[in-house]
Coordinates of C-alpha atoms in Angstrom, one line a residue:
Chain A
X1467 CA 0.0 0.0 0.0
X1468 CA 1.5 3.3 -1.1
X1469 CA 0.2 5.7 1.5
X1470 CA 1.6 9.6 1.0
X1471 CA 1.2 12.5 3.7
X1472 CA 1.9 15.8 3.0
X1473 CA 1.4 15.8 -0.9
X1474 CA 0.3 19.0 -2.8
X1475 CA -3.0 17.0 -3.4
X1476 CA -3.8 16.5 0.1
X1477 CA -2.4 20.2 1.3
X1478 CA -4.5 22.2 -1.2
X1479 CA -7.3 19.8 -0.1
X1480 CA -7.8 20.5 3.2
X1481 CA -8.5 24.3 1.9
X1482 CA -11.7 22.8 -0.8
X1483 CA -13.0 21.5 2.9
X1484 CA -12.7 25.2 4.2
X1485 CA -14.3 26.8 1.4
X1486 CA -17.5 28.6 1.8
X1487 CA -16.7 29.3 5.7
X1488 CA -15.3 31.2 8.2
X1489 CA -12.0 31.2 9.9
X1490 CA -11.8 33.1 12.8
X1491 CA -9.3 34.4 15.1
X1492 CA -9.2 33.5 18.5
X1493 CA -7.1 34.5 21.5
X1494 CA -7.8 31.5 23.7
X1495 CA -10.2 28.4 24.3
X1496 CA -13.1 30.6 25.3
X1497 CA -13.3 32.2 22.1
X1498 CA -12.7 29.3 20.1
X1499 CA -15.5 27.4 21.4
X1500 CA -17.9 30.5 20.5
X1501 CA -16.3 30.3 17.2
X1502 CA -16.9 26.8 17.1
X1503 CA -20.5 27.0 18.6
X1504 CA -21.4 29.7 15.8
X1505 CA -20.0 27.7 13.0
X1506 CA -16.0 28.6 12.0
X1507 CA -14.9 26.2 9.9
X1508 CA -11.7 26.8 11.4
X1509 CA -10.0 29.1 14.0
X1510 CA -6.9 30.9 14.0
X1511 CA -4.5 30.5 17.2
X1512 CA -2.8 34.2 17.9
X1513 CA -1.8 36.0 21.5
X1514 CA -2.8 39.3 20.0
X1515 CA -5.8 40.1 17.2
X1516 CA -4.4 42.4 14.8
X1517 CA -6.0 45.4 16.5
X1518 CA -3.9 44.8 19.5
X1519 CA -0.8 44.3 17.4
X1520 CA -1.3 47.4 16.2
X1521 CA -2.5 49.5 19.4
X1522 CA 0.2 47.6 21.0
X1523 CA 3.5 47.7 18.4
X1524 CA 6.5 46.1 19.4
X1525 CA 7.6 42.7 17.8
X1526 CA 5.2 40.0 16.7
X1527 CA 6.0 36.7 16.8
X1528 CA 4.5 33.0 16.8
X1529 CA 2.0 32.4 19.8
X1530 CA 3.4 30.5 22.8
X1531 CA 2.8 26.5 22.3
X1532 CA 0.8 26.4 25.3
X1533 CA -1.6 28.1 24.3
X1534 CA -2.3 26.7 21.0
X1535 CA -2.0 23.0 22.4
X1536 CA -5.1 24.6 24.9
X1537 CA -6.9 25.8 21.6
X1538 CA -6.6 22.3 19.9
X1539 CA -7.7 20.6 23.1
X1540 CA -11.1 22.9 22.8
X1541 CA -12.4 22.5 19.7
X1542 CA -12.7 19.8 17.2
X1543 CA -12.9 22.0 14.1
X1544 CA -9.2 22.7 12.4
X1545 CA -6.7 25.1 14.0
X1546 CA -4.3 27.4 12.4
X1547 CA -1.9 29.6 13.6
X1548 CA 0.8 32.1 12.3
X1549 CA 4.4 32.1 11.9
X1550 CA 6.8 35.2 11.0
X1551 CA 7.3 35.7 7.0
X1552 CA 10.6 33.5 6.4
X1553 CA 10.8 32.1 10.0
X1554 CA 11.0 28.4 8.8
X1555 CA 12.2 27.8 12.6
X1556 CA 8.8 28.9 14.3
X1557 CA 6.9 26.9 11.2
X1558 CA 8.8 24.0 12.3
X1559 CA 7.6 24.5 15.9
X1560 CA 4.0 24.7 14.4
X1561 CA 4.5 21.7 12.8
X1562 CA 5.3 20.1 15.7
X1563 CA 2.5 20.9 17.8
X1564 CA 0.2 19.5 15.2
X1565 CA -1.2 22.7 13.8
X1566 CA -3.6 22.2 10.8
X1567 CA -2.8 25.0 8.8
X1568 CA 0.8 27.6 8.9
X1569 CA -0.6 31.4 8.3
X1570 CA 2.7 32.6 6.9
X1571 CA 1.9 36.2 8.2
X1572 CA 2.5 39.8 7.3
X1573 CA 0.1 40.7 10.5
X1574 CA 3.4 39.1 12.5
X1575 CA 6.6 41.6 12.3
X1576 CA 8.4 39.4 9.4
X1577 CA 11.7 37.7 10.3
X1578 CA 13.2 38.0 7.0
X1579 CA 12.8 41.0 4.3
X1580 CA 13.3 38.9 0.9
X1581 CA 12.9 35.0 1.6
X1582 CA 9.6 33.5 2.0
X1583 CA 9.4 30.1 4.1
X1584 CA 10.2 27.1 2.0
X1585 CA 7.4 25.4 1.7
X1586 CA 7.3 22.2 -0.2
X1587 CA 9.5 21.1 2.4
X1588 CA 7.0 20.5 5.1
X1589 CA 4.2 18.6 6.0
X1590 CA 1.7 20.9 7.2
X1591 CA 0.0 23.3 4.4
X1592 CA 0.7 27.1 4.3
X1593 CA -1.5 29.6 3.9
X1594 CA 0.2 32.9 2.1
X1595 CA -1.4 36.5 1.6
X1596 CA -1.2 38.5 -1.7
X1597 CA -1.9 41.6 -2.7
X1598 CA -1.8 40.9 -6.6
X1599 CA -1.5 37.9 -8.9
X1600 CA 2.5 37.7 -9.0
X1601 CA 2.3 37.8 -5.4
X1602 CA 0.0 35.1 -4.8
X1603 CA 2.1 32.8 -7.8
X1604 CA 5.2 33.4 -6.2
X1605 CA 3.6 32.5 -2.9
X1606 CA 2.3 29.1 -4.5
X1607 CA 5.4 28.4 -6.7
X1608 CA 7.4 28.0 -2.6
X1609 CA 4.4 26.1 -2.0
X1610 CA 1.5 27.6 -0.6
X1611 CA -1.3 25.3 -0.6
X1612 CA -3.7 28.1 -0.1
X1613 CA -3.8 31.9 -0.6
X1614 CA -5.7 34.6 1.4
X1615 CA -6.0 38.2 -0.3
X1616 CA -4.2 40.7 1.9
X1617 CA -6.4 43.2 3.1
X1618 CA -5.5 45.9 6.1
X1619 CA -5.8 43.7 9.0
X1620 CA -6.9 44.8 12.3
X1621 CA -8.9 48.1 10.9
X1622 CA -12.0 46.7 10.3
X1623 CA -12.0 48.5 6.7
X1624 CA -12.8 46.5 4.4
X1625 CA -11.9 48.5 1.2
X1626 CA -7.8 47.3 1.0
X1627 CA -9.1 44.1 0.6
X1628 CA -11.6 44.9 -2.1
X1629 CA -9.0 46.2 -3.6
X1630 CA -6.9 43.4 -3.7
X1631 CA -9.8 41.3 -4.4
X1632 CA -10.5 43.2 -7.2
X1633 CA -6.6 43.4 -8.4
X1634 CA -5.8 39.5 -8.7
X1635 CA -9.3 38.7 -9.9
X1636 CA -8.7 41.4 -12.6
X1637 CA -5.0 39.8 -13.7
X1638 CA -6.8 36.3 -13.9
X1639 CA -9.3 38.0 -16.2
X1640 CA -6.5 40.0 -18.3
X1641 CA -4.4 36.4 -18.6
X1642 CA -7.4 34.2 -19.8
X1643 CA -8.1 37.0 -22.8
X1644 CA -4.2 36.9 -23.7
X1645 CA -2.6 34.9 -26.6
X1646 CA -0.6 32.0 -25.2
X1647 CA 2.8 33.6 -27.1
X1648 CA 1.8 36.9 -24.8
X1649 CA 1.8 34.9 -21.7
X1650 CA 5.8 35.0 -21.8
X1651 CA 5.5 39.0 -21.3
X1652 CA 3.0 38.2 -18.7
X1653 CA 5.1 36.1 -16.8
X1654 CA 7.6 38.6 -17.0
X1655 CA 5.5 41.7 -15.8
X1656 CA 3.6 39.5 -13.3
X1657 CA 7.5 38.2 -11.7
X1658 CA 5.9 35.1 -11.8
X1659 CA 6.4 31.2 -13.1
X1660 CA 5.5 31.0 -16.7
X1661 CA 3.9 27.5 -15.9
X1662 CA 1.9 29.1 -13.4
X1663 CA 1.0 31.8 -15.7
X1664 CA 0.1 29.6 -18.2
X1665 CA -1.8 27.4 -15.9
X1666 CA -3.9 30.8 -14.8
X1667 CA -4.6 31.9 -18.0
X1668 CA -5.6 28.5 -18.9
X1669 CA -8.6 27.3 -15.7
X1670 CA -9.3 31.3 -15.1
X1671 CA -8.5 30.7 -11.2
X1672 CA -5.7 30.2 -9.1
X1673 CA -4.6 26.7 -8.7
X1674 CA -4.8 26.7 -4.9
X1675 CA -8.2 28.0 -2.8
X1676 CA -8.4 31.9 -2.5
X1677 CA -9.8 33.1 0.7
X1678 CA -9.3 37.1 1.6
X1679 CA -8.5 38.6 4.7
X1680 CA -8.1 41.9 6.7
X1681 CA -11.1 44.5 7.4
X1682 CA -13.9 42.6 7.4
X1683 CA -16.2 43.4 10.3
X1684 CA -19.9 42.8 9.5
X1685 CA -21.6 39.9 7.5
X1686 CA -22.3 42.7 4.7
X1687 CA -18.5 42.9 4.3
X1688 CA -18.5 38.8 4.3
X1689 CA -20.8 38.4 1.3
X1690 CA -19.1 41.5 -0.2
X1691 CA -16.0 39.1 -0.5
X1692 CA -18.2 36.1 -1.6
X1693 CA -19.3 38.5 -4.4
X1694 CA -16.0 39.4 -5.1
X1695 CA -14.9 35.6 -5.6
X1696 CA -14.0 34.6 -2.7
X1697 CA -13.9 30.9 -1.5
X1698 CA -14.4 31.7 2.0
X1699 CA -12.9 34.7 4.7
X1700 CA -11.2 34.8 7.4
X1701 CA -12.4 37.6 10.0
X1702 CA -9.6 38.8 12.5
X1703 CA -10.3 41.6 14.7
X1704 CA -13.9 41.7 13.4
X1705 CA -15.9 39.5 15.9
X1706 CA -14.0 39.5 19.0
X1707 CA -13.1 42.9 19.2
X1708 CA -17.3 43.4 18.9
X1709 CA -19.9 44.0 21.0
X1710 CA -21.4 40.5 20.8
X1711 CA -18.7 38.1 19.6
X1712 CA -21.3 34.8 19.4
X1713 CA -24.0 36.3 17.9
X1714 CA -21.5 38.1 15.4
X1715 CA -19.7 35.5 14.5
X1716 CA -22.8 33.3 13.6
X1717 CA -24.3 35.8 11.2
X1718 CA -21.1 36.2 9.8
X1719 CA -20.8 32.1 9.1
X1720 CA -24.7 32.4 7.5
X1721 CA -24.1 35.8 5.1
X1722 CA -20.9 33.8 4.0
X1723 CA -22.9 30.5 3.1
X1724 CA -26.2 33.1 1.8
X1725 CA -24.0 35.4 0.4
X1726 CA -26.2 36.2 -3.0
X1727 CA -29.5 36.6 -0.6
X1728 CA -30.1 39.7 0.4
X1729 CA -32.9 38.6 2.2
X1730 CA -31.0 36.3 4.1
X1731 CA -27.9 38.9 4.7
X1732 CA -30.6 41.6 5.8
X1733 CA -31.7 39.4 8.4
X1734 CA -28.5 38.4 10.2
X1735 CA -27.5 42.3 9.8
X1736 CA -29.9 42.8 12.3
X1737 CA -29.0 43.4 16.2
X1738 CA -25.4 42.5 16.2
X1739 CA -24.5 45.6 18.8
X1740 CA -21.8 47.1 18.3
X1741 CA -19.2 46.2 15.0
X1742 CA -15.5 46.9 16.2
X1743 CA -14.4 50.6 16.2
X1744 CA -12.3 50.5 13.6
X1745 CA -9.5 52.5 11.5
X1746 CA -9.6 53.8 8.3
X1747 CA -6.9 52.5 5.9
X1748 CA -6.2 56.3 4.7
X1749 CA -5.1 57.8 8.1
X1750 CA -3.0 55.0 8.7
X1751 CA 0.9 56.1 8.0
X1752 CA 2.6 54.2 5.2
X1753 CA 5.0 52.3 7.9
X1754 CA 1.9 51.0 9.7
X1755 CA 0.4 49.5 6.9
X1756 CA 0.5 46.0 7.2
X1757 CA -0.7 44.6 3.7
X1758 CA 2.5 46.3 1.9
X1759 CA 4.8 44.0 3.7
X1760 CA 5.4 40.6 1.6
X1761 CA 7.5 40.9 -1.6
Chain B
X470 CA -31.7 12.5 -12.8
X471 CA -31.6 15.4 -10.7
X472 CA -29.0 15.1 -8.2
X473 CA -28.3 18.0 -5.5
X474 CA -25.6 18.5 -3.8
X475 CA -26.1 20.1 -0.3
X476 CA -23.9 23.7 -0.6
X477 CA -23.9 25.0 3.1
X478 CA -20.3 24.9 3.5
X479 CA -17.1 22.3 2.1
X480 CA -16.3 21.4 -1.5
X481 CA -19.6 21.3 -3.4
X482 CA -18.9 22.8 -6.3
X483 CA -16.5 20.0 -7.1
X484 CA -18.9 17.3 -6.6
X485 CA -21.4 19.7 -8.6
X486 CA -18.7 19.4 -11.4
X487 CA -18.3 15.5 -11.3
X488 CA -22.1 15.3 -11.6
X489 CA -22.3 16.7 -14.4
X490 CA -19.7 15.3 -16.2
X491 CA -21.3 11.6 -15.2
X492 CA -24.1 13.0 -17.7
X493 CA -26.7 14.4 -14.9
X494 CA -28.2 17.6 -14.2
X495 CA -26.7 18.9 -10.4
X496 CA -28.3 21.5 -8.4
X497 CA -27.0 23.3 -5.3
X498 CA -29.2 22.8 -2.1
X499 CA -29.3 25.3 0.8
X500 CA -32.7 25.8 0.9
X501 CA -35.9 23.3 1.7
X502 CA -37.6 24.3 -2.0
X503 CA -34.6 23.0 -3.4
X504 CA -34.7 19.9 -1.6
X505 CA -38.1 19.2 -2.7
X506 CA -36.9 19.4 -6.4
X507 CA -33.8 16.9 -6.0
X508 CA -33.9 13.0 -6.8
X509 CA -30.8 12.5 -5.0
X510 CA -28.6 14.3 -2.7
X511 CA -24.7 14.5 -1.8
X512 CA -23.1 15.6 1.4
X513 CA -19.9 17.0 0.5
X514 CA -16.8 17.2 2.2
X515 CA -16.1 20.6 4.7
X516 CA -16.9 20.9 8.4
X517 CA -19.2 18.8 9.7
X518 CA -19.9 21.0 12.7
X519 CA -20.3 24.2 10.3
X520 CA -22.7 22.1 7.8
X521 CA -25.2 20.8 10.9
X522 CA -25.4 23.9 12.4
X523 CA -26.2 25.9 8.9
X524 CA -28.7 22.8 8.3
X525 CA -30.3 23.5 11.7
X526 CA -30.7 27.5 11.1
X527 CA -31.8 27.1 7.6
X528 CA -34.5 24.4 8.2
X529 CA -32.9 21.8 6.2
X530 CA -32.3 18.9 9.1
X531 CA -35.7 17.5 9.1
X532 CA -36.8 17.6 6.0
X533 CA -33.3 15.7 5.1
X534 CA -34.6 13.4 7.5
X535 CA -38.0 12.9 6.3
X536 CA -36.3 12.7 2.5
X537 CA -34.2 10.0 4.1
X538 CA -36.6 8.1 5.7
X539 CA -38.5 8.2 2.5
X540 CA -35.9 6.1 1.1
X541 CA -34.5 9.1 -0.9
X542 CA -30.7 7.8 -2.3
X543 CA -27.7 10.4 -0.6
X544 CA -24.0 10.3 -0.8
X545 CA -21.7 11.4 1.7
X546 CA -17.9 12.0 1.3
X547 CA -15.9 13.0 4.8
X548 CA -17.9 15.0 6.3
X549 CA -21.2 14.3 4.3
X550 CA -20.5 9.9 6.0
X551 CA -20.1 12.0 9.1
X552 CA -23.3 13.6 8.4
X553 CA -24.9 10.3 7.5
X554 CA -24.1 8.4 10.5
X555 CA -26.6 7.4 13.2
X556 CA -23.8 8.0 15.6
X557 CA -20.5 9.8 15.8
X558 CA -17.6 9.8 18.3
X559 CA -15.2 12.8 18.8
X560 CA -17.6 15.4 18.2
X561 CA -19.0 18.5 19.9
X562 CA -20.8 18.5 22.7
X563 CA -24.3 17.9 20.6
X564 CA -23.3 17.9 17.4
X565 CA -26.6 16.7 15.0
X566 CA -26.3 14.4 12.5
X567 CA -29.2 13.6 9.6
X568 CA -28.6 10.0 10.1
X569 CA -29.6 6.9 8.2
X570 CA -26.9 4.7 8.4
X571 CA -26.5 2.4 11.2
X572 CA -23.0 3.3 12.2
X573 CA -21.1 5.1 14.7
X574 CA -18.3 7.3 12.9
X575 CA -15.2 8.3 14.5
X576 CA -14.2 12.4 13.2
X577 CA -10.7 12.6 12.5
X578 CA -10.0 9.2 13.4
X579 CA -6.4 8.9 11.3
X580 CA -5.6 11.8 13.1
X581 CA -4.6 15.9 12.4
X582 CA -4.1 17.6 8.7
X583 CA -0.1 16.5 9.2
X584 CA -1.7 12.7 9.3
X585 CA -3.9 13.4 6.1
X586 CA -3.3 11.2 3.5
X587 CA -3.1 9.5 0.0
X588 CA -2.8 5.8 -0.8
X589 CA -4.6 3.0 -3.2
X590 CA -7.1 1.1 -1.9
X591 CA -10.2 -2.0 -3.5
X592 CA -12.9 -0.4 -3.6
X593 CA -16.2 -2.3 -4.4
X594 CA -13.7 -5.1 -5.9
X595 CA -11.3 -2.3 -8.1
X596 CA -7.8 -0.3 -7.3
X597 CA -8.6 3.2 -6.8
X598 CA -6.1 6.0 -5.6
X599 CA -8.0 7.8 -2.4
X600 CA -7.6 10.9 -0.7
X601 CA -8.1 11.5 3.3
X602 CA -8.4 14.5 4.6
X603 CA -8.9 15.1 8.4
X604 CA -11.0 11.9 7.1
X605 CA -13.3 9.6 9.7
X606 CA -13.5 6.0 10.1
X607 CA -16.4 3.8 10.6
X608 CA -16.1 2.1 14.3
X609 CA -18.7 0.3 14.4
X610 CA -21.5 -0.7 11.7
X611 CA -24.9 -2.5 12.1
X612 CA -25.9 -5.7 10.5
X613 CA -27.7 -4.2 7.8
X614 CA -24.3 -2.1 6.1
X615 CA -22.2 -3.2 3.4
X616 CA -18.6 -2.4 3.7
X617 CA -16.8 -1.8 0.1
X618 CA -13.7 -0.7 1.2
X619 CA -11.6 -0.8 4.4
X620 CA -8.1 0.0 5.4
X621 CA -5.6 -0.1 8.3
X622 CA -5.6 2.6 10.7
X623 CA -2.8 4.1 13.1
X624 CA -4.4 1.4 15.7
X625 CA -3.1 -1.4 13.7
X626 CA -7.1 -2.5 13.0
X627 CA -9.1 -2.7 9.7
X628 CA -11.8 0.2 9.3
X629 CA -14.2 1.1 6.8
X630 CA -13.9 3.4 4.7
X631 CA -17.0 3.0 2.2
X632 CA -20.1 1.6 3.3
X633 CA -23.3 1.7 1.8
X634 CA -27.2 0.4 3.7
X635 CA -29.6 0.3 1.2
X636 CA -29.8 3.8 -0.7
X637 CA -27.5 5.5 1.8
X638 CA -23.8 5.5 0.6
X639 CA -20.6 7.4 2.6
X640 CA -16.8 7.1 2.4
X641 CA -14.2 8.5 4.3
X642 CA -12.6 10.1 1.3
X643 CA -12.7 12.5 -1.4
X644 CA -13.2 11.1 -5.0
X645 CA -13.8 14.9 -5.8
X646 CA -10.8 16.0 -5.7
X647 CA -9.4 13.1 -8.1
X648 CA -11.1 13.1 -10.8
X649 CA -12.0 9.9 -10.6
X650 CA -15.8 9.4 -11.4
X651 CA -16.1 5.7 -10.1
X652 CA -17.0 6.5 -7.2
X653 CA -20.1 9.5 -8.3
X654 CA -21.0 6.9 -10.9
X655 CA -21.0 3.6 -8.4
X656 CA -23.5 6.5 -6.8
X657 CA -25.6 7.0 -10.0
X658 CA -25.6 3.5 -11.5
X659 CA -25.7 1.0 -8.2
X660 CA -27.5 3.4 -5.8
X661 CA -29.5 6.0 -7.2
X662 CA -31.1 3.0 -10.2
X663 CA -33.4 1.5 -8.7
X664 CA -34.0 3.9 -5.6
X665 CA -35.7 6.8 -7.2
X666 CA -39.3 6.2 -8.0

């Protein structure tokens, strides 16, 4: 019997079983059972929600182990949980401990500024953010099995992530309406694989799952991503830094199943106290923008 | 044949895909109208917890059940043999099921995503390449349930990993994501003939 772990088949699998949901961040057991109980289809493991990072500053690194073993031992649903751009050390730790999914994070401070992680190499599946098509290739040619469109995390704004929502899905659309000899060009321009590329330009989709991220704070924003193309979202900040985290969090999980319903989306809208405060992108200096680092 | 596939949550649009190219007409399913119009139905793979609890607020768990009981032919894959089991083990606290098959299903019995797999296994008498994802295992099965594929597990013992009772048919793994159609059309041709009225 020829049995395989860790192959690019089962990697960018576990991401089809994530599709159409919600990954949440959590902070501890407490909040990943709520996100459980209101339907996450995964959580994210992190000491700090990007909201704190940023109120806070200072150095972000991987969470403490302990604390991610205590958020595996609450919940049955998959956990994730982040490690410093090209810190292939505090992946390994991940690893380790058994984590479903590596978040390969800008939201973290990075611990190198032109390496990625290499990520063929291990057996757990990454998840990369991207700003733009070449990003996201580059991301999946050092083997991310799964890509999140960057958006400004911890602001609860949701238009950097339309943005880059609309940027890759526009590049698809540009390469599927090209010439196969003007792919070369593409490549090129894109500073991306030509295979890949060609690959893109061929299926009109990415060859990995594309979830987005960063700024969403209200199921509206959810089904706004769902609209955009989405496969699924991941909410940071968004539901624990809310009023009413449970109830939150479940509307969010049914406008991103509903998301063409209006009916549907008007409904959950409704008495969901208070959304997080939020930032908008435009006052933030250029320094604290999150989203720009990854290269 | 109209054949729905259940889109709450998970991978449907893949087995909406491999339904169509068996030749037959697939229709998502999120809402009870859309049940009624269905001859057939498949689970898909995602979370079970995040499927049963959309089914729940969306007023699809009974009439599944009724549809079920009716003797309405369904497919499960992962999460959808979860879904299709009469009782699970590892689950949440009170984690619903729609039931059907008499068998109690173990979630994430080979383990975390590091443990998922690939490897070859006999299914209903033929080599076919499988993929496990976070996959379950059947524990134990009643009298009634055909086993059509099994495989060793990190325990040492045989488990199954396809069963089928009567028009209810679940395995562990995902013949979406391969490309396979034996398994859909096993679905179509042994299951679903016969079943529908």
């Amino acid at each position: 019997m020829s049995e395989a772990v860790g192959t690019a088949r089962v990697k960018r699998g576990m991401a089809e079983m994530l599709k159409g949901g919600v990954i949440m961040d959590v902070v501890n057991s407490e909040q990943a059972k709520i996100a459980q109980d209101a339907g996450a289809c995964a959580v994210m493991a992190l000491e700090r929600v990007p909201a704190d990072i940023r109120a806070q500053g200072g150095v972000a690194r991987m969470s403490d182990p302990d604390m991610i073993e205590k958020i595996k031992a609450a919940v049955t649903i998959p956990v994730m949980a982040k490690a410093r751009i090209g810190h292939f050390v505090e992946a390994r730790i991940l690893e380790s401990l058994g984590v479903d999914y590596i978040d390969e994070s800008e939201v973290l401070t990075p611990a190198d500024y032109e390496n990625h992680i290499e990520k063929w190499d291990f057996k757990v599946p990454f998840v990369c953010g991207a700003t733009n098509l070449g990003e996201a290739l580059r991301r999946i040619n050092e083997g991310a099995a799964m890509i999140r469109s960057k958006g400004e995390a911890g602001t609860g704004d949701v238009s950097n992530a339309m943005m880059h929502m609309r940027k890759i899905g526009g590049e698809i659309r540009r390469l599927s309406s090209m010439r196969e000899d003007e792919l070369y060009v593409a490549a090129k321009e894109l500073q991306a694989p030509f295979a890949l590329v060609k690959e893109v330009a061929e299926t009109g989709k990415l060859p990995v799952v594309l979830f987005t991220a960063g700024g969403i704070a209200t199921p509206a924003d959810a089904a706004l991503m769902m609209q955009m193309g989405a496969d699924g979202v991941f909410i940071g900040s968004g539901i624990f830094k809310s009023g009413d985290p449970a109830t939150r969090a479940a509307a969010c999980v049914k406008a991103t199943t509903f998301f063409e319903d209006a009916k549907v989306l008007a409904d959950v809208s409704r008495g969901l106290g208070d959304a997080m405060v939020g930032i908008n992108v435009a006052d933030l200096p250029a320094p604290h923008r999150l989203a720009e680092r990854g290269w | 044949m109209k054949i729905g596939v259940l889109a709450l949550q998970g991978d449907f649009r893949e087995h909406i895909q491999a339904v169509k190219m068996a030749g037959h007409a697939g229709l998502t399913v999120r809402r009870p109208e859309e049940l009624a119009e269905i001859d057939a139905l498949i689970i898909p793979g995602g979370e079970s917890t995040t499927i049963a609890l959309l089914a729940q607020s969306f007023g699809l768990l009974q009439p599944i059940r009724e549809r079920i009981a009716a003797g309405m032919p369904v497919y499960g894959s992962c999460a959808g043999m979860i879904l299709l089991a009469d009782r699970i083990l590892d689950g949440t606290e009170d984690q619903a099921t729609f039931g059907g098959i008499d068998m109690t299903v173990r979630r994430n019995a080979f383990g975390r995503q590091v443990d998922s797999f690939e490897s070859n296994l006999d299914f209903n008498n033929s080599p076919l390449r499988a993929v496990f994802i976070r996959a379950p295992w059947v524990e134990h099965l009643g009298k009634a349930v055909e086993v059509l594929s099994e495989i060793q597990g990190s325990d040492g013992a045989r488990h199954p990993v396809a069963v089928r009772q009567g028009s209810l048919f679940a395995t562990s793994f995902h013949p979406e994501l391969t490309g396979d159609l034996r398994v859909h059309r096993y679905f179509f041709d042994q299951v679903c003939v016969g079943a529908i009225k």
